[in-house]
CSV table of C-alpha atoms and ligand atoms in Angstrom, one decimal:
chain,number,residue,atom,x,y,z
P,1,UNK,CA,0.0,0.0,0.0
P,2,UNK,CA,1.2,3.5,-0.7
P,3,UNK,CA,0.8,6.1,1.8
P,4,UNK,CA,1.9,10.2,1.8
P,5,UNK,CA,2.5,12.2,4.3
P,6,UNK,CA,3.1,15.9,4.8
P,7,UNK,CA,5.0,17.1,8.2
P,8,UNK,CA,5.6,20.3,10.0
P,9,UNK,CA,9.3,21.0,11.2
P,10,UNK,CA,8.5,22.7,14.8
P,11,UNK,CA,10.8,25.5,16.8
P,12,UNK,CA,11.5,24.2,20.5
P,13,UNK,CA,11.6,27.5,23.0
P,14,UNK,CA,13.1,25.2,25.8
P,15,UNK,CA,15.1,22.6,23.8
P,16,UNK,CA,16.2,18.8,24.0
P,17,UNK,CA,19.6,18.5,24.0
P,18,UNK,CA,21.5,15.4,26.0
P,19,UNK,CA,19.3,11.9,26.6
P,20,UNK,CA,19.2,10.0,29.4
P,21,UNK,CA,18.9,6.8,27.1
P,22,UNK,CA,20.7,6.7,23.7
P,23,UNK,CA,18.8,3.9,22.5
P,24,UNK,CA,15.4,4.8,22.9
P,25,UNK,CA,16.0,8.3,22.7
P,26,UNK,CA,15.0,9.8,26.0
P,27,UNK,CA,15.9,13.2,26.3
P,28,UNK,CA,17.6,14.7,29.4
P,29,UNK,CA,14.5,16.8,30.0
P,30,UNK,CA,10.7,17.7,28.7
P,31,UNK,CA,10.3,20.1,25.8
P,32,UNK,CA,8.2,23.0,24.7
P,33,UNK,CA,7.8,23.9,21.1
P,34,UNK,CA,5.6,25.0,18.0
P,35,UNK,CA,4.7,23.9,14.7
P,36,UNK,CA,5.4,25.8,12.0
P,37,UNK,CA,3.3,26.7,9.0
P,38,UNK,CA,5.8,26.8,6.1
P,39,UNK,CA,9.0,24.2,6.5
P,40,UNK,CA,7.2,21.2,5.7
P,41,UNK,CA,8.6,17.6,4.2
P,42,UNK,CA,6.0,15.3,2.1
P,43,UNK,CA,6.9,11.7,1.9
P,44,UNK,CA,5.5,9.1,0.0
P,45,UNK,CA,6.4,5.5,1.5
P,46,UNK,CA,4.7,2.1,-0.8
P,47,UNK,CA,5.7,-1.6,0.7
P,48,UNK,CA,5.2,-4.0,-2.3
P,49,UNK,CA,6.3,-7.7,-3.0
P,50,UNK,CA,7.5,-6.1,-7.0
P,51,UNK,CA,10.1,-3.9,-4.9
P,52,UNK,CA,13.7,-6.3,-4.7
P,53,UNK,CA,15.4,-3.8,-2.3
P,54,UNK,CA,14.3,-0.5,-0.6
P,55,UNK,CA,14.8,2.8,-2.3
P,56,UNK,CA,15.5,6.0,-0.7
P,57,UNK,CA,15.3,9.1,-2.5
P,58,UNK,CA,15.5,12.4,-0.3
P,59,UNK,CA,15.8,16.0,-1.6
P,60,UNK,CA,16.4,14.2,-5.2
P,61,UNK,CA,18.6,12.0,-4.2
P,62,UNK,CA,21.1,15.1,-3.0
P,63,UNK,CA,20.8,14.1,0.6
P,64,UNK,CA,21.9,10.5,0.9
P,65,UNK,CA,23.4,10.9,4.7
P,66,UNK,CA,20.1,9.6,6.2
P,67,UNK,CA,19.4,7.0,4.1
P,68,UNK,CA,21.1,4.3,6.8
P,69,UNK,CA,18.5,5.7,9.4
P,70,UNK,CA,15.7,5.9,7.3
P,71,UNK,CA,15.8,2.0,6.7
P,72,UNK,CA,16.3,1.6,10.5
P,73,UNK,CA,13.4,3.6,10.9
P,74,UNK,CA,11.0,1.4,8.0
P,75,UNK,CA,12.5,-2.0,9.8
P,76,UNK,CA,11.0,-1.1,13.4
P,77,UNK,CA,7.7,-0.5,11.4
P,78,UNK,CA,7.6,-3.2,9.5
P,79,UNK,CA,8.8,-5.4,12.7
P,80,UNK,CA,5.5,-3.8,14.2
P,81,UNK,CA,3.3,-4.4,11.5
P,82,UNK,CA,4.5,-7.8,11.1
P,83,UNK,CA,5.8,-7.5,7.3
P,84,UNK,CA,8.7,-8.1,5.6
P,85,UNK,CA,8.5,-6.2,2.3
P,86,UNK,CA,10.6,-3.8,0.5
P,87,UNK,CA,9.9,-0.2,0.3
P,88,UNK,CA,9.9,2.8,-1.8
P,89,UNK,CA,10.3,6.2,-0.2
P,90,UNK,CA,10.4,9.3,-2.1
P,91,UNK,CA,10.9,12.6,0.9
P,92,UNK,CA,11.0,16.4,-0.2
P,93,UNK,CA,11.8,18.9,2.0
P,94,UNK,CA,10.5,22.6,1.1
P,95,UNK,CA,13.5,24.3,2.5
P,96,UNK,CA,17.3,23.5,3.2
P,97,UNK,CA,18.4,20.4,5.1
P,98,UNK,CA,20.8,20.5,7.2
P,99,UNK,CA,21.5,24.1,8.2
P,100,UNK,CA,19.8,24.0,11.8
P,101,UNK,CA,16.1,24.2,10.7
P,102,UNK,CA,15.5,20.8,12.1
P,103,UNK,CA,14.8,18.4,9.0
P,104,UNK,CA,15.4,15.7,10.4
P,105,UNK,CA,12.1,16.8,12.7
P,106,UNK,CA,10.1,17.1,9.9
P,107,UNK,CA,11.2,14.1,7.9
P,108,UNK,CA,10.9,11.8,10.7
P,109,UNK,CA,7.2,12.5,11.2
P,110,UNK,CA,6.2,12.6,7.8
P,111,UNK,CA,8.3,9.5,7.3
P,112,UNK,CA,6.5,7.7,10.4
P,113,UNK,CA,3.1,8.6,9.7
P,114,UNK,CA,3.2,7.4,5.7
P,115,UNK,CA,4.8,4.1,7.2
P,116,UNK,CA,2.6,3.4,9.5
P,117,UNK,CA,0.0,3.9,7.0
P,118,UNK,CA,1.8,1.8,4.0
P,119,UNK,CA,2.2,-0.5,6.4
P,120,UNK,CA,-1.4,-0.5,7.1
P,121,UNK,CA,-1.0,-0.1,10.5
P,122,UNK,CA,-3.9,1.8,13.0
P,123,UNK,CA,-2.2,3.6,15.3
P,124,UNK,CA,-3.0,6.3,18.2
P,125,UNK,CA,-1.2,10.1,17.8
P,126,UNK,CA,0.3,8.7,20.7
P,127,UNK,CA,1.6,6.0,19.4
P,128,UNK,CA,2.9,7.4,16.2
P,129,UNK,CA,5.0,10.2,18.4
P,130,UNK,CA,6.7,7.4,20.2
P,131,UNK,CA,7.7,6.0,17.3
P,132,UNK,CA,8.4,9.1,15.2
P,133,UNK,CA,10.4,9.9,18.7
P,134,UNK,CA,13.1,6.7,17.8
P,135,UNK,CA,14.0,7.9,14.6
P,136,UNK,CA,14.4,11.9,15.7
P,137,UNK,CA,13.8,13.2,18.9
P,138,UNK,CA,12.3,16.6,18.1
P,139,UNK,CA,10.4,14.7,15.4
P,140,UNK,CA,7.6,13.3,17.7
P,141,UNK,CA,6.7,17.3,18.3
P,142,UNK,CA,6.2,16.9,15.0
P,143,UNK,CA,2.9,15.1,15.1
P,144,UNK,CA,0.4,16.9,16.9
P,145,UNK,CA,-0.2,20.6,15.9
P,146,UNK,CA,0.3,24.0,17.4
P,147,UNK,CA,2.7,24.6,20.6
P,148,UNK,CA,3.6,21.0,21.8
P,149,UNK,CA,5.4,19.7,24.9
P,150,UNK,CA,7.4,16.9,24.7
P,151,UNK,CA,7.1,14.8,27.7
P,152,UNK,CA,10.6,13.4,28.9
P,153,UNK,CA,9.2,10.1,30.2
P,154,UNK,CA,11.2,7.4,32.0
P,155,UNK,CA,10.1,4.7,29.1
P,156,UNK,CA,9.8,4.6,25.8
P,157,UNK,CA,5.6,4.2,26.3
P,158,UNK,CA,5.7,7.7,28.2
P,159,UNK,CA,8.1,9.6,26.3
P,160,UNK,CA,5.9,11.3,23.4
P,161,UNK,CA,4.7,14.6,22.7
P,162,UNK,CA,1.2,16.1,23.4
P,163,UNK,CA,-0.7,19.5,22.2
P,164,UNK,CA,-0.6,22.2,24.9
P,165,UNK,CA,-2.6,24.7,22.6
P,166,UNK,CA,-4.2,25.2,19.4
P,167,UNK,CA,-1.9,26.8,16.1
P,168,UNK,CA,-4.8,29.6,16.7
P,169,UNK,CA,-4.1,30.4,20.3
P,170,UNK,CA,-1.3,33.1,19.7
P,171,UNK,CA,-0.6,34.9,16.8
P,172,UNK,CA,3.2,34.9,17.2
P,173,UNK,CA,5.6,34.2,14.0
P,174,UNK,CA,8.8,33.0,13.5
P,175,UNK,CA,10.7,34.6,10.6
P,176,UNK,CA,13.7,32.4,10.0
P,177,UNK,CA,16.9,33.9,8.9
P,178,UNK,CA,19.0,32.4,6.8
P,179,UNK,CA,22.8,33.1,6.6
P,180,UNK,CA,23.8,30.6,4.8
P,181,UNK,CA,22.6,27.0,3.3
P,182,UNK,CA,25.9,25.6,4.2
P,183,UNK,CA,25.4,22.1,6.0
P,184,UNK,CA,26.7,21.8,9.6
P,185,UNK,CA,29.5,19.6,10.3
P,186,UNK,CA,28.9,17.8,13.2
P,187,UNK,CA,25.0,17.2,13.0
P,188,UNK,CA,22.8,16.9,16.5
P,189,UNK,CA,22.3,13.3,16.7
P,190,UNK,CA,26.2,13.6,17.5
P,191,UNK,CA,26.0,16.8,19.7
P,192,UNK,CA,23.4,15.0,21.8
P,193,UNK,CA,25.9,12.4,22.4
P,194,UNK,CA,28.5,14.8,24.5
P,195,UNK,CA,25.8,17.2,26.0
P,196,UNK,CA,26.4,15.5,29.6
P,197,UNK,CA,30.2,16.2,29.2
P,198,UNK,CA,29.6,20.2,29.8
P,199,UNK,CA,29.7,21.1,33.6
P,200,UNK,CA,26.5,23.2,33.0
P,201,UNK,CA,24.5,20.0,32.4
P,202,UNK,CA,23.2,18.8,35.6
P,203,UNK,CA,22.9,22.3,36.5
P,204,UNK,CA,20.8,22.9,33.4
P,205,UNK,CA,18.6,19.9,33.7
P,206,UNK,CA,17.7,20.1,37.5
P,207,UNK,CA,16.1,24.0,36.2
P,208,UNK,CA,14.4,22.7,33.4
P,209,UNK,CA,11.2,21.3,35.3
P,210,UNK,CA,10.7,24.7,36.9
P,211,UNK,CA,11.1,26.4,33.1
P,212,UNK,CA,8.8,24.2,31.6
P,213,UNK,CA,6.1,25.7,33.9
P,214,UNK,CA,6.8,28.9,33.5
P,215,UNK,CA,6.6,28.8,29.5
P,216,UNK,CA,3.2,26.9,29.5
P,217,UNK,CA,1.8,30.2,32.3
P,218,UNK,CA,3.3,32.6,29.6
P,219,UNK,CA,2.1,30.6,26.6
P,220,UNK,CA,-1.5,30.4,28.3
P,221,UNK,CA,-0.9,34.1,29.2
P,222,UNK,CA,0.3,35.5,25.9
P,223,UNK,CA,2.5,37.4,27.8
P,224,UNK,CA,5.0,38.1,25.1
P,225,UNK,CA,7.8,40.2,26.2
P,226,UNK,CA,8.4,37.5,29.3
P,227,UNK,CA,7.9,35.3,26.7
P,228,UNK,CA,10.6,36.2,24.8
P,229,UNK,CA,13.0,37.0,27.2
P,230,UNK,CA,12.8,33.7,28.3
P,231,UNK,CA,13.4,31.8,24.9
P,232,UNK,CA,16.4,33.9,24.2
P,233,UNK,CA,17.7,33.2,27.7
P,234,UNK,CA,16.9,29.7,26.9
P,235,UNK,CA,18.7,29.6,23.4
P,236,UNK,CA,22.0,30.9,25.2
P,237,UNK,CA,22.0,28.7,27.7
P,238,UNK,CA,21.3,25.6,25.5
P,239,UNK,CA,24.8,27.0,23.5
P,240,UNK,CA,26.0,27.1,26.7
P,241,UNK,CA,26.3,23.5,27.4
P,242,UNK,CA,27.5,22.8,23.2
P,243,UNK,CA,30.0,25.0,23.7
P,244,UNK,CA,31.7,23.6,27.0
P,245,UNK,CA,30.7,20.0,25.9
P,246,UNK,CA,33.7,17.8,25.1
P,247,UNK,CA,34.8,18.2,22.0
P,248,UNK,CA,32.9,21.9,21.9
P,249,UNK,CA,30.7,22.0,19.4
P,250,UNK,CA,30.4,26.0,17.9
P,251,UNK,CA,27.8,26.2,15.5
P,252,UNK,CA,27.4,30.1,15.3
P,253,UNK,CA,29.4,31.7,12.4
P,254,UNK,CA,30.0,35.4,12.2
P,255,UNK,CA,27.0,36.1,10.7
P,256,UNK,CA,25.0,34.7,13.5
P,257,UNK,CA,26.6,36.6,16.0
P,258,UNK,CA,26.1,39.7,14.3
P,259,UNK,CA,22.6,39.0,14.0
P,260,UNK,CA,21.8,37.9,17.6
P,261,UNK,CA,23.7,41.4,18.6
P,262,UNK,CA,21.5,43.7,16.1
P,263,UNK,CA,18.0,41.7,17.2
P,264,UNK,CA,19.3,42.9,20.6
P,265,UNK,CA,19.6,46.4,19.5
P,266,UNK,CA,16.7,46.6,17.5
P,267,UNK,CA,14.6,45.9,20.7
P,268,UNK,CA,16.2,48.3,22.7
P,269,UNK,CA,15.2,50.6,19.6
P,270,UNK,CA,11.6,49.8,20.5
P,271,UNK,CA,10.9,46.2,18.4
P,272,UNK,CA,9.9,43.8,20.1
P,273,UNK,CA,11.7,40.5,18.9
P,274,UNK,CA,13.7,38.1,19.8
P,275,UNK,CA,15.8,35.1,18.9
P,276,UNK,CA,15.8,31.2,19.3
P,277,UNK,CA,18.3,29.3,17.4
P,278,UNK,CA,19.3,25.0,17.0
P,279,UNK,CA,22.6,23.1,16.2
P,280,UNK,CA,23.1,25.8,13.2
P,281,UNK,CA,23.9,29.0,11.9
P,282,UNK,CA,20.2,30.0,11.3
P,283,UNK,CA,18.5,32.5,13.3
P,284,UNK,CA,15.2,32.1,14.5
P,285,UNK,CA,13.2,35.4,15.1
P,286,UNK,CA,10.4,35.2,17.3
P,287,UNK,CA,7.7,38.1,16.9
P,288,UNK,CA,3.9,38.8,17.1
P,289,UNK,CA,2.3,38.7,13.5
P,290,UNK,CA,1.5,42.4,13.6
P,291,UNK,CA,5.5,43.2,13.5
P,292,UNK,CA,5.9,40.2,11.0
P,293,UNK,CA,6.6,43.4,8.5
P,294,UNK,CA,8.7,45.4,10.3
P,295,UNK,CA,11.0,42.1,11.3
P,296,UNK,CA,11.4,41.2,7.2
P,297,UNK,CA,12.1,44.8,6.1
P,298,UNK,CA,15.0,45.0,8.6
P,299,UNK,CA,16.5,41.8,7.8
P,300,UNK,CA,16.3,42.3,4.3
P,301,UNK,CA,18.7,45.2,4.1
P,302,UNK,CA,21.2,42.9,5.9
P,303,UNK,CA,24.2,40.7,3.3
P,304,UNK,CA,24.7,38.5,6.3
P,305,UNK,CA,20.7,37.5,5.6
P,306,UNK,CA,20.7,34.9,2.7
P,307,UNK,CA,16.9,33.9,2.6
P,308,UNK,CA,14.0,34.7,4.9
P,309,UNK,CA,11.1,32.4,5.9
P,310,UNK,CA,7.8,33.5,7.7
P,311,UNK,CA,6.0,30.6,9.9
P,312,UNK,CA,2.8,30.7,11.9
P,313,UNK,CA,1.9,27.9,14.0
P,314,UNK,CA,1.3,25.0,12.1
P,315,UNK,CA,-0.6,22.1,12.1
P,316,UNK,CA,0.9,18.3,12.9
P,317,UNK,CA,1.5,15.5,10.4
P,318,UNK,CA,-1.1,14.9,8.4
P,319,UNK,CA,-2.0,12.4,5.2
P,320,UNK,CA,-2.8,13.7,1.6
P,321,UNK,CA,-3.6,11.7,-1.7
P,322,UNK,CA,-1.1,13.8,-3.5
P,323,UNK,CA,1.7,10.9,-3.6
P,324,UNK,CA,5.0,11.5,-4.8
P,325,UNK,CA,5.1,8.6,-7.2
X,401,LIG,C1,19.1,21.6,19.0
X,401,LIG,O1,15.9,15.8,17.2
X,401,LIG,O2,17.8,16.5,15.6
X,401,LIG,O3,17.2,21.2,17.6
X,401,LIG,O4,17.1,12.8,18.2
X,401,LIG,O5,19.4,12.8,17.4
X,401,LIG,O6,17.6,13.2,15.8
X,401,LIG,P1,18.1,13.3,17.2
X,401,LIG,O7,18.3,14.9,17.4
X,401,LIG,P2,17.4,16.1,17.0
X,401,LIG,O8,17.9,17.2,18.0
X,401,LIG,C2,17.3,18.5,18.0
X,401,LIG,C3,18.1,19.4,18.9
X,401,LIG,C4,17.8,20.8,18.8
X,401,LIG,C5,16.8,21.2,20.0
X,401,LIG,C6,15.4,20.9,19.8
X,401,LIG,O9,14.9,20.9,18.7
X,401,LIG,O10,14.8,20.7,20.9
């Protein structure tokens, strides 16, 4: 059967980064992020006795690095479904992979969900984030919609991700930045790895509980200026641990930098935004829609700024009948 999916990336405002189990990809701590609108991957997955081996094809065949995970990823499915045939799997990305605007989120989702389906599997959003969870972490945010949390859990069966509010509670935006489409060269699922070797991290993950709270009470308040200040904090303190991990990891470039100092300056000017950014060079600005405008004209008068994306909060993964082959 042949199954398509279509999958949000998400932005996390407190982020995952360390796990307390490697192999079934518990993170060190719970979560909070939103869905976004506009950097989606569609996948198209078919398991048929006529296929001899399984065939990948991502971004058009240009990004071949995953391919290894990907058939990880089918095998657990198929080992659920109780099947042994080989697949097809077409996956396109509408944006650049790699660069710290979390494909491997969306492309795990939309990869689970059209599995599950070609596999002709029934399965609970519950279930599907768990899974989606094993072959990315930040993918099983992926699945429901809107601002998600991510529950840490002490077991694979609790570790999964759950809607906290609708895509329509709070008309916020996040207007990615892109400064370059260079791919990063030591990629997360590594990072992840040495997160615990930074003497920030037990520190870091003993607050996290307590920063959780607060971001759901100023999610549910829309109180955005506390908000913000508290991703950006957040962001910092999240580079805090890559950067004193052993080996450090350093995934700013100049351009970044320069760009996390001017978003500073532009809000002392009276603007309110501010910045969240992952294991890449790529800023994310976080705004309320009304100052989408104002956010875009600014960073388009900027070299450093190579592309610009605009993102409400999106919905989860979902199926379409518009297959990819
Ligand atoms: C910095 O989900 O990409 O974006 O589980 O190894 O696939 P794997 O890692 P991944 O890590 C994302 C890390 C982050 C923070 C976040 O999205 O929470």
């Amino acid at each position: 059967m042949k199954a398509t999916a279509i999958a949000p990336s998400n932005i996390a405002f407190t982020k995952y980064w360390g796990r307390k189990d490697e192999q079934l990809r518990l993170p060190a701590n719970s979560s909070i992020a939103m869905c976004l609108s506009n950097l989606l991957t569609t996948t198209t997955v078919e398991f048929s006795p006529t296929f001899k081996k399984d065939q990948i094809i991502i971004n058009g065949g240009k990004d071949s690095g995953e391919v290894e995970r990907v058939i990880k990823h089918l095998d657990h499915i198929r080992k659920i479904a109780g099947i042994n045939l080989k697949a097809k799997m077409v996956s396109n990305n509408n944006f650049p992979s790699g660069t710290g605007l979390a494909s491997s989120a969306s492309g795990f989702a939309a990869l689970t969900l059209a599995a599950v389906k070609g596999a002709g599997l029934t399965l609970s959003e519950k279930q599907i984030s768990i899974l989606a969870r094993q072959g990315s972490g930040s993918a099983c945010r992926s699945i429901p919609g809107g601002f998600v949390e991510w529950l840490d859990g002490d077991t694979s069966d609790t570790s999964y991700a759950i809607q906290i509010f609708p895509s329509n509670w709070w008309k916020i935006a996040n207007v990615v930045a892109i400064i370059s489409q260079k791919r990063k060269e030591v990629s997360s699922s590594i990072g992840h790895q040495a997160a615990y070797s930074s003497p920030f991290m037990a520190t870091r993950v003993a607050n996290m509980p307590e920063k959780n709270k607060l971001i759901k009470k100023l999610i549910k308040e829309k109180d955005f200026k506390k908000f913000g200040e508290l991703i950006e904090r957040e962001a910092l303190e999240f580079h805090a641990i890559t950067l004193t991990q052993n080996p450090s990891l350093i995934y700013w470039t100049p351009g970044t930098v320069l760009l996390m100092k001017l978003i500073q300056k532009w809000r002392n000017e009276g603007l309110l935004v501010y910045f969240t950014l992952d294991t890449g060079q790529d800023i994310h600005l976080i705004c309320e829609q009304k100052n989408v405008n104002k956010v875009k004209t600014k960073l388009k008068n900027l070299e450093e700024v190579k592309d610009i994306i605009v993102n409400t909060p999106g919905e989860g993964t979902r199926l379409t009948r518009e297959h990819l082959f």
